[in-house]
Short mmCIF file of C-alpha atoms in Angstrom, two decimals:
data_model
loop_
_atom_site.label_atom_id
_atom_site.label_comp_id
_atom_site.label_asym_id
_atom_site.label_seq_id
_atom_site.Cartn_x
_atom_site.Cartn_y
_atom_site.Cartn_z
CA MET A 13 104.23 158.09 8.31
CA GLN A 14 105.76 154.99 6.78
CA VAL A 15 103.19 152.42 5.64
CA LEU A 16 104.39 148.90 6.35
CA GLN A 17 103.78 146.07 3.93
CA ASN A 18 102.16 143.92 6.66
CA GLY A 19 100.09 146.79 8.08
CA ARG A 20 100.43 148.95 11.15
CA PHE A 21 98.63 146.68 13.68
CA ALA A 22 99.41 143.61 15.68
CA VAL A 23 97.62 141.94 18.56
CA SER A 24 99.27 140.28 21.55
CA THR A 25 97.67 137.13 22.94
CA TRP A 26 97.79 138.92 26.35
CA SER A 27 94.95 141.05 25.00
CA LEU A 28 92.93 137.81 24.68
CA HIS A 29 93.94 136.12 27.92
CA ARG A 30 90.36 135.61 29.11
CA LEU A 31 89.34 134.25 25.69
CA LEU A 32 92.32 131.86 25.64
CA GLY A 33 92.04 130.70 29.16
CA ALA A 34 94.73 128.25 30.31
CA VAL A 35 98.35 129.41 30.75
CA HIS A 36 101.49 127.30 30.94
CA ALA A 37 104.07 128.98 33.18
CA TYR A 38 107.23 127.92 31.40
CA SER A 39 110.15 128.99 33.60
CA PRO A 40 113.86 128.54 34.27
CA ASP A 41 112.93 127.93 37.93
CA PRO A 42 112.81 124.16 38.44
CA ASP A 43 110.29 124.61 41.26
CA LYS A 44 107.69 126.17 38.94
CA SER A 45 105.40 123.85 37.03
CA ALA A 46 104.37 124.36 33.40
CA ALA A 47 101.15 122.42 34.00
CA PRO A 48 98.20 124.39 32.70
CA LYS A 49 96.40 126.69 35.11
CA GLU A 50 93.27 128.81 34.58
CA PRO A 51 93.74 132.09 36.53
CA TYR A 52 91.55 133.91 33.94
CA GLY A 53 88.92 131.17 33.55
CA PRO A 54 88.67 128.20 31.23
CA GLY A 55 88.66 130.22 28.01
CA ALA A 56 86.52 129.76 24.92
CA ALA A 57 89.02 129.63 22.02
CA ALA A 58 92.29 127.91 21.14
CA LEU A 59 95.51 129.69 20.11
CA ILE A 60 95.46 127.90 16.80
CA ASP A 61 92.26 129.71 15.87
CA VAL A 62 93.58 133.21 16.67
CA PRO A 63 95.31 133.93 13.30
CA ALA A 64 92.04 133.45 11.39
CA ALA A 65 90.16 135.56 13.95
CA LEU A 66 92.77 138.34 13.54
CA ALA A 67 92.61 138.27 9.77
CA ALA A 68 88.82 138.47 9.87
CA ARG A 69 89.19 141.74 11.82
CA GLY A 70 91.73 143.28 9.51
CA VAL A 71 94.83 142.62 11.58
CA ASN A 72 97.70 140.59 10.15
CA ARG A 73 100.40 140.61 12.79
CA LEU A 74 100.46 138.51 15.97
CA GLU A 75 102.50 138.42 19.17
CA VAL A 76 102.28 135.28 21.31
CA CYS A 77 103.02 135.13 25.01
CA SER A 78 105.09 132.08 25.74
CA PHE A 79 102.62 130.91 28.38
CA HIS A 80 99.88 130.72 25.76
CA LEU A 81 101.66 127.99 23.83
CA PRO A 82 99.83 124.78 24.87
CA SER A 83 102.70 122.63 23.60
CA LEU A 84 106.33 123.08 22.57
CA ASN A 85 106.54 119.93 20.51
CA ALA A 86 107.58 120.21 16.85
CA ALA A 87 104.23 118.99 15.50
CA TYR A 88 102.25 121.70 17.33
CA ILE A 89 104.77 124.43 16.47
CA SER A 90 104.46 123.44 12.75
CA GLU A 91 100.66 123.43 12.97
CA LEU A 92 100.59 126.92 14.47
CA ARG A 93 103.00 128.21 11.84
CA GLU A 94 100.78 126.77 9.10
CA ALA A 95 97.72 128.44 10.65
CA MET A 96 99.51 131.76 10.56
CA ALA A 97 100.48 131.24 6.89
CA ALA A 98 96.94 130.18 5.92
CA SER A 99 95.58 133.45 7.34
CA ASN A 100 98.44 135.58 5.96
CA VAL A 101 99.30 136.61 9.50
CA LEU A 102 102.89 137.57 10.33
CA PHE A 103 104.42 136.20 13.55
CA GLN A 104 105.84 139.50 14.80
CA THR A 105 107.12 138.56 18.26
CA LEU A 106 107.37 135.60 20.63
CA LEU A 107 107.10 137.11 24.13
CA VAL A 108 109.22 135.13 26.56
CA GLU A 109 107.56 135.76 29.87
CA ASP A 110 110.08 134.67 32.52
CA GLY A 111 113.70 134.94 33.41
CA ASP A 112 115.85 137.74 34.89
CA PRO A 113 119.22 138.53 33.26
CA SER A 114 119.97 141.07 35.99
CA HIS A 115 119.67 138.66 39.01
CA PRO A 116 122.93 138.28 40.99
CA GLU A 117 122.38 134.56 41.57
CA THR A 118 120.24 133.13 38.77
CA ALA A 119 120.99 135.39 35.71
CA GLU A 120 123.21 132.83 33.96
CA ARG A 121 120.69 130.04 34.44
CA ASP A 122 117.87 132.30 33.23
CA VAL A 123 119.62 133.58 30.09
CA LYS A 124 120.58 130.06 29.09
CA TRP A 125 116.89 129.16 29.41
CA MET A 126 115.94 132.18 27.32
CA ALA A 127 118.39 130.98 24.64
CA GLU A 128 116.42 127.75 24.36
CA TRP A 129 113.50 129.80 23.05
CA ILE A 130 115.42 131.05 20.06
CA ASP A 131 114.95 127.77 18.17
CA ILE A 132 111.21 127.77 19.13
CA ALA A 133 110.85 131.34 17.86
CA ALA A 134 112.64 130.42 14.66
CA ALA A 135 110.48 127.32 14.13
CA LEU A 136 107.36 129.46 14.61
CA GLY A 137 108.61 131.94 11.99
CA ALA A 138 108.76 134.78 14.55
CA GLU A 139 110.65 137.91 13.48
CA ARG A 140 111.54 138.82 17.05
CA MET A 141 111.75 137.38 20.54
CA ARG A 142 111.08 139.79 23.39
CA VAL A 143 112.81 138.93 26.64
CA ILE A 144 112.75 140.58 30.07
CA ALA A 145 115.84 142.79 30.45
CA GLY A 146 115.79 142.52 34.24
CA LYS A 147 113.72 142.77 37.39
CA GLN A 148 116.35 143.96 39.87
CA LYS A 149 116.88 147.54 41.06
CA PRO A 150 118.72 149.74 38.52
CA THR A 151 122.15 149.77 40.13
CA GLU A 152 125.22 149.97 37.94
CA GLU A 153 126.08 146.39 38.94
CA ASN A 154 122.68 145.05 37.97
CA LEU A 155 122.52 146.99 34.70
CA THR A 156 125.98 145.86 33.74
CA ARG A 157 125.10 142.22 34.52
CA ALA A 158 121.98 142.46 32.37
CA ALA A 159 123.90 144.04 29.50
CA ARG A 160 126.50 141.29 29.60
CA HIS A 161 123.96 138.50 29.52
CA LEU A 162 121.73 140.14 26.91
CA ASN A 163 124.79 140.59 24.68
CA TRP A 164 125.51 136.92 25.03
CA LEU A 165 121.86 136.07 24.19
CA ALA A 166 121.99 138.23 21.09
CA GLY A 167 125.09 136.35 19.97
CA LYS A 168 123.21 133.06 20.37
CA ALA A 169 120.43 134.40 18.14
CA GLU A 170 122.80 135.37 15.28
CA GLY A 171 121.96 133.48 12.15
CA SER A 172 118.59 132.32 13.43
CA GLY A 173 116.52 134.95 11.73
CA VAL A 174 115.15 135.99 15.14
CA ARG A 175 116.00 139.40 16.60
CA VAL A 176 116.13 139.75 20.37
CA VAL A 177 114.32 142.82 21.78
CA VAL A 178 113.75 144.13 25.30
CA GLU A 179 111.02 146.36 26.76
CA ASN A 180 110.90 149.38 29.07
CA TRP A 181 109.59 147.13 31.87
CA PHE A 182 110.19 146.06 35.47
CA ASP A 183 112.43 147.70 38.10
CA LEU A 184 115.68 147.59 36.09
CA LEU A 185 114.36 150.10 33.53
CA PRO A 186 112.26 152.73 35.34
CA SER A 187 113.14 155.69 33.09
CA PRO A 188 114.81 156.59 29.75
CA VAL A 189 118.15 157.04 31.58
CA GLU A 190 118.46 153.32 32.29
CA MET A 191 116.77 152.30 29.04
CA ASN A 192 119.15 154.31 26.87
CA TRP A 193 122.19 153.25 28.95
CA LEU A 194 121.33 149.58 28.34
CA LEU A 195 120.64 150.01 24.60
CA ASP A 196 123.86 151.96 24.18
CA ARG A 197 125.82 149.12 25.78
CA LEU A 198 124.17 146.57 23.55
CA ASP A 199 125.28 148.53 20.47
CA GLY A 200 122.31 147.66 18.19
CA LYS A 201 122.53 143.91 18.87
CA VAL A 202 119.31 144.01 20.85
CA GLY A 203 116.27 146.04 19.81
CA LEU A 204 113.52 147.89 21.68
CA ASN A 205 109.85 147.13 22.07
CA GLY A 206 108.50 150.36 23.55
CA ASP A 207 105.48 149.93 25.81
CA LEU A 208 103.11 152.92 26.25
CA GLY A 209 101.69 151.68 29.54
CA ASN A 210 104.57 150.38 31.66
CA TRP A 211 105.74 153.71 32.96
CA ALA A 212 103.48 156.01 35.04
CA ALA A 213 102.04 159.32 33.90
CA PRO A 214 102.88 162.15 33.79
CA ALA A 215 106.65 161.38 33.68
CA LYS A 216 106.12 158.66 31.11
CA TYR A 217 105.21 161.09 28.31
CA GLU A 218 108.63 162.72 28.11
CA GLY A 219 110.14 159.31 28.68
CA LEU A 220 108.36 157.85 25.68
CA ALA A 221 109.39 160.85 23.54
CA ASP A 222 112.96 160.08 24.56
CA ILE A 223 113.03 156.31 23.76
CA MET A 224 110.46 155.71 21.02
CA GLY A 225 112.76 156.91 18.28
CA ARG A 226 114.83 153.79 19.03
CA ALA A 227 111.87 151.39 19.10
CA GLU A 228 111.22 148.84 16.40
CA ILE A 229 107.84 147.77 17.70
CA CYS A 230 105.37 149.22 20.16
CA HIS A 231 103.00 147.79 22.76
CA ALA A 232 100.14 150.25 22.40
CA LYS A 233 98.56 149.68 25.79
CA ALA A 234 95.63 151.90 26.75
CA ASP A 235 94.45 152.78 30.25
CA TYR A 236 90.78 152.42 31.17
CA GLY A 237 88.75 154.08 33.91
CA VAL A 238 85.14 153.68 35.04
CA THR A 239 83.98 155.53 31.87
CA GLY A 240 86.17 153.58 29.48
CA LEU A 241 89.34 154.29 27.51
CA ASP A 242 91.44 157.24 28.81
CA ALA A 243 91.54 159.08 25.48
CA GLU A 244 93.69 161.95 26.69
CA ASP A 245 96.42 159.62 27.97
CA TYR A 246 96.32 157.41 24.85
CA ARG A 247 96.49 160.40 22.49
CA THR A 248 99.38 161.93 24.40
CA CYS A 249 101.31 158.67 24.25
CA LEU A 250 100.75 158.50 20.50
CA GLU A 251 101.83 162.13 20.17
CA MET A 252 105.05 161.24 21.94
CA CYS A 253 105.62 158.35 19.46
CA GLU A 254 105.01 160.78 16.60
CA ARG A 255 107.37 163.33 18.10
CA ALA A 256 110.09 160.69 18.38
CA GLY A 257 109.60 159.67 14.77
CA TYR A 258 108.32 156.20 15.54
CA ALA A 259 106.96 154.63 12.28
CA GLY A 260 106.63 150.95 13.16
CA PRO A 261 103.64 148.76 13.99
CA PHE A 262 101.35 149.18 16.97
CA THR A 263 100.62 146.05 18.96
CA LEU A 264 97.16 146.49 20.49
CA ILE A 265 97.30 145.64 24.21
CA TYR A 266 93.91 145.46 25.86
CA ASP A 267 94.23 144.78 29.56
CA SER A 268 91.00 145.77 31.32
CA PRO A 269 87.78 144.28 32.53
CA PHE A 270 85.84 147.24 30.99
CA PHE A 271 84.70 145.25 27.97
CA PRO A 272 83.63 141.68 28.70
CA ASP A 273 84.47 140.78 25.11
CA GLU A 274 88.20 141.47 24.69
CA TRP A 275 87.79 142.00 20.96
CA ASP A 276 85.70 145.14 21.70
CA GLY A 277 88.61 146.73 23.55
CA ILE A 278 91.13 145.68 20.90
CA LEU A 279 89.10 147.12 18.03
CA LEU A 280 88.32 150.33 19.89
CA GLN A 281 92.06 150.92 20.34
CA LYS A 282 92.68 150.10 16.69
CA ALA A 283 90.07 152.66 15.58
CA PHE A 284 91.54 155.23 17.98
CA ILE A 285 95.04 154.85 16.48
CA GLU A 286 93.70 154.81 12.95
CA ASP A 287 91.94 158.14 13.61
CA PHE A 288 95.14 159.56 15.12
CA LEU A 289 97.24 158.49 12.10
CA ARG A 290 94.61 159.85 9.69
CA GLU A 291 94.89 163.27 11.39
CA ALA A 292 98.71 163.30 11.17
CA PRO A 293 98.96 165.48 8.01
CA ALA A 294 96.73 168.13 9.63
CA ARG A 295 98.87 168.19 12.76
CA LYS A 296 102.04 168.67 10.69
CA MET A 297 100.44 171.62 8.84
CA ALA A 298 99.21 173.29 12.02
#
């Protein structure tokens, strides 16, 4: 497998949502407030300290959920970018966490709001900006609407240094049929962030094998039960990535109460994937 200059691992701030605490629900909906709320508790660390914490654990790629940015002013954006540079951490993706380009009434408003994040992503030094492709049912009309608006958004990002990507997520993209249809209509202007945990097993395995060859990045989300990480599910997902020829980075998504310390879950998943990649030559010879 290809070895990337900046390593194979990233962490999303979603994996640290209890540690980070407050969220700011930035939204195109004027009735929603971006005032900080603490649905996961008060937190014990600031976003600005995460790059150094990542580097100390051997991870040098970061994805940031938009709602974890405590401020959008230029001074804070510059400070966060400097913290990334000081720790030699690459800003892989800004995750824009609201908006619906497939909505029959608010899609135009929402995609214009998404476009406002392009300058923020560029100022942060982010390589990519992941947006929601759509939340509506996967009718031809809704898919066509999403494709039209996402194509417009990609045009707005041209020349910014930020690539727009979407994810196999929400009702609009329940299977590889819709996912591939959308990517085909976007003709390479929008990339794919493949998520291992958004579709349900067992159908998700063949679905991942179908789409992950088109993915540029991957949300490597693991499932947890009462005994801990579901190793069989995680390994099968990784096998589907391998089968598809995926060779990009793995963003470690820990989303479980199993470990009180979120870093424990993140590092367990990192070690699991490292073991899987180490065994790759043996699987190819078998």
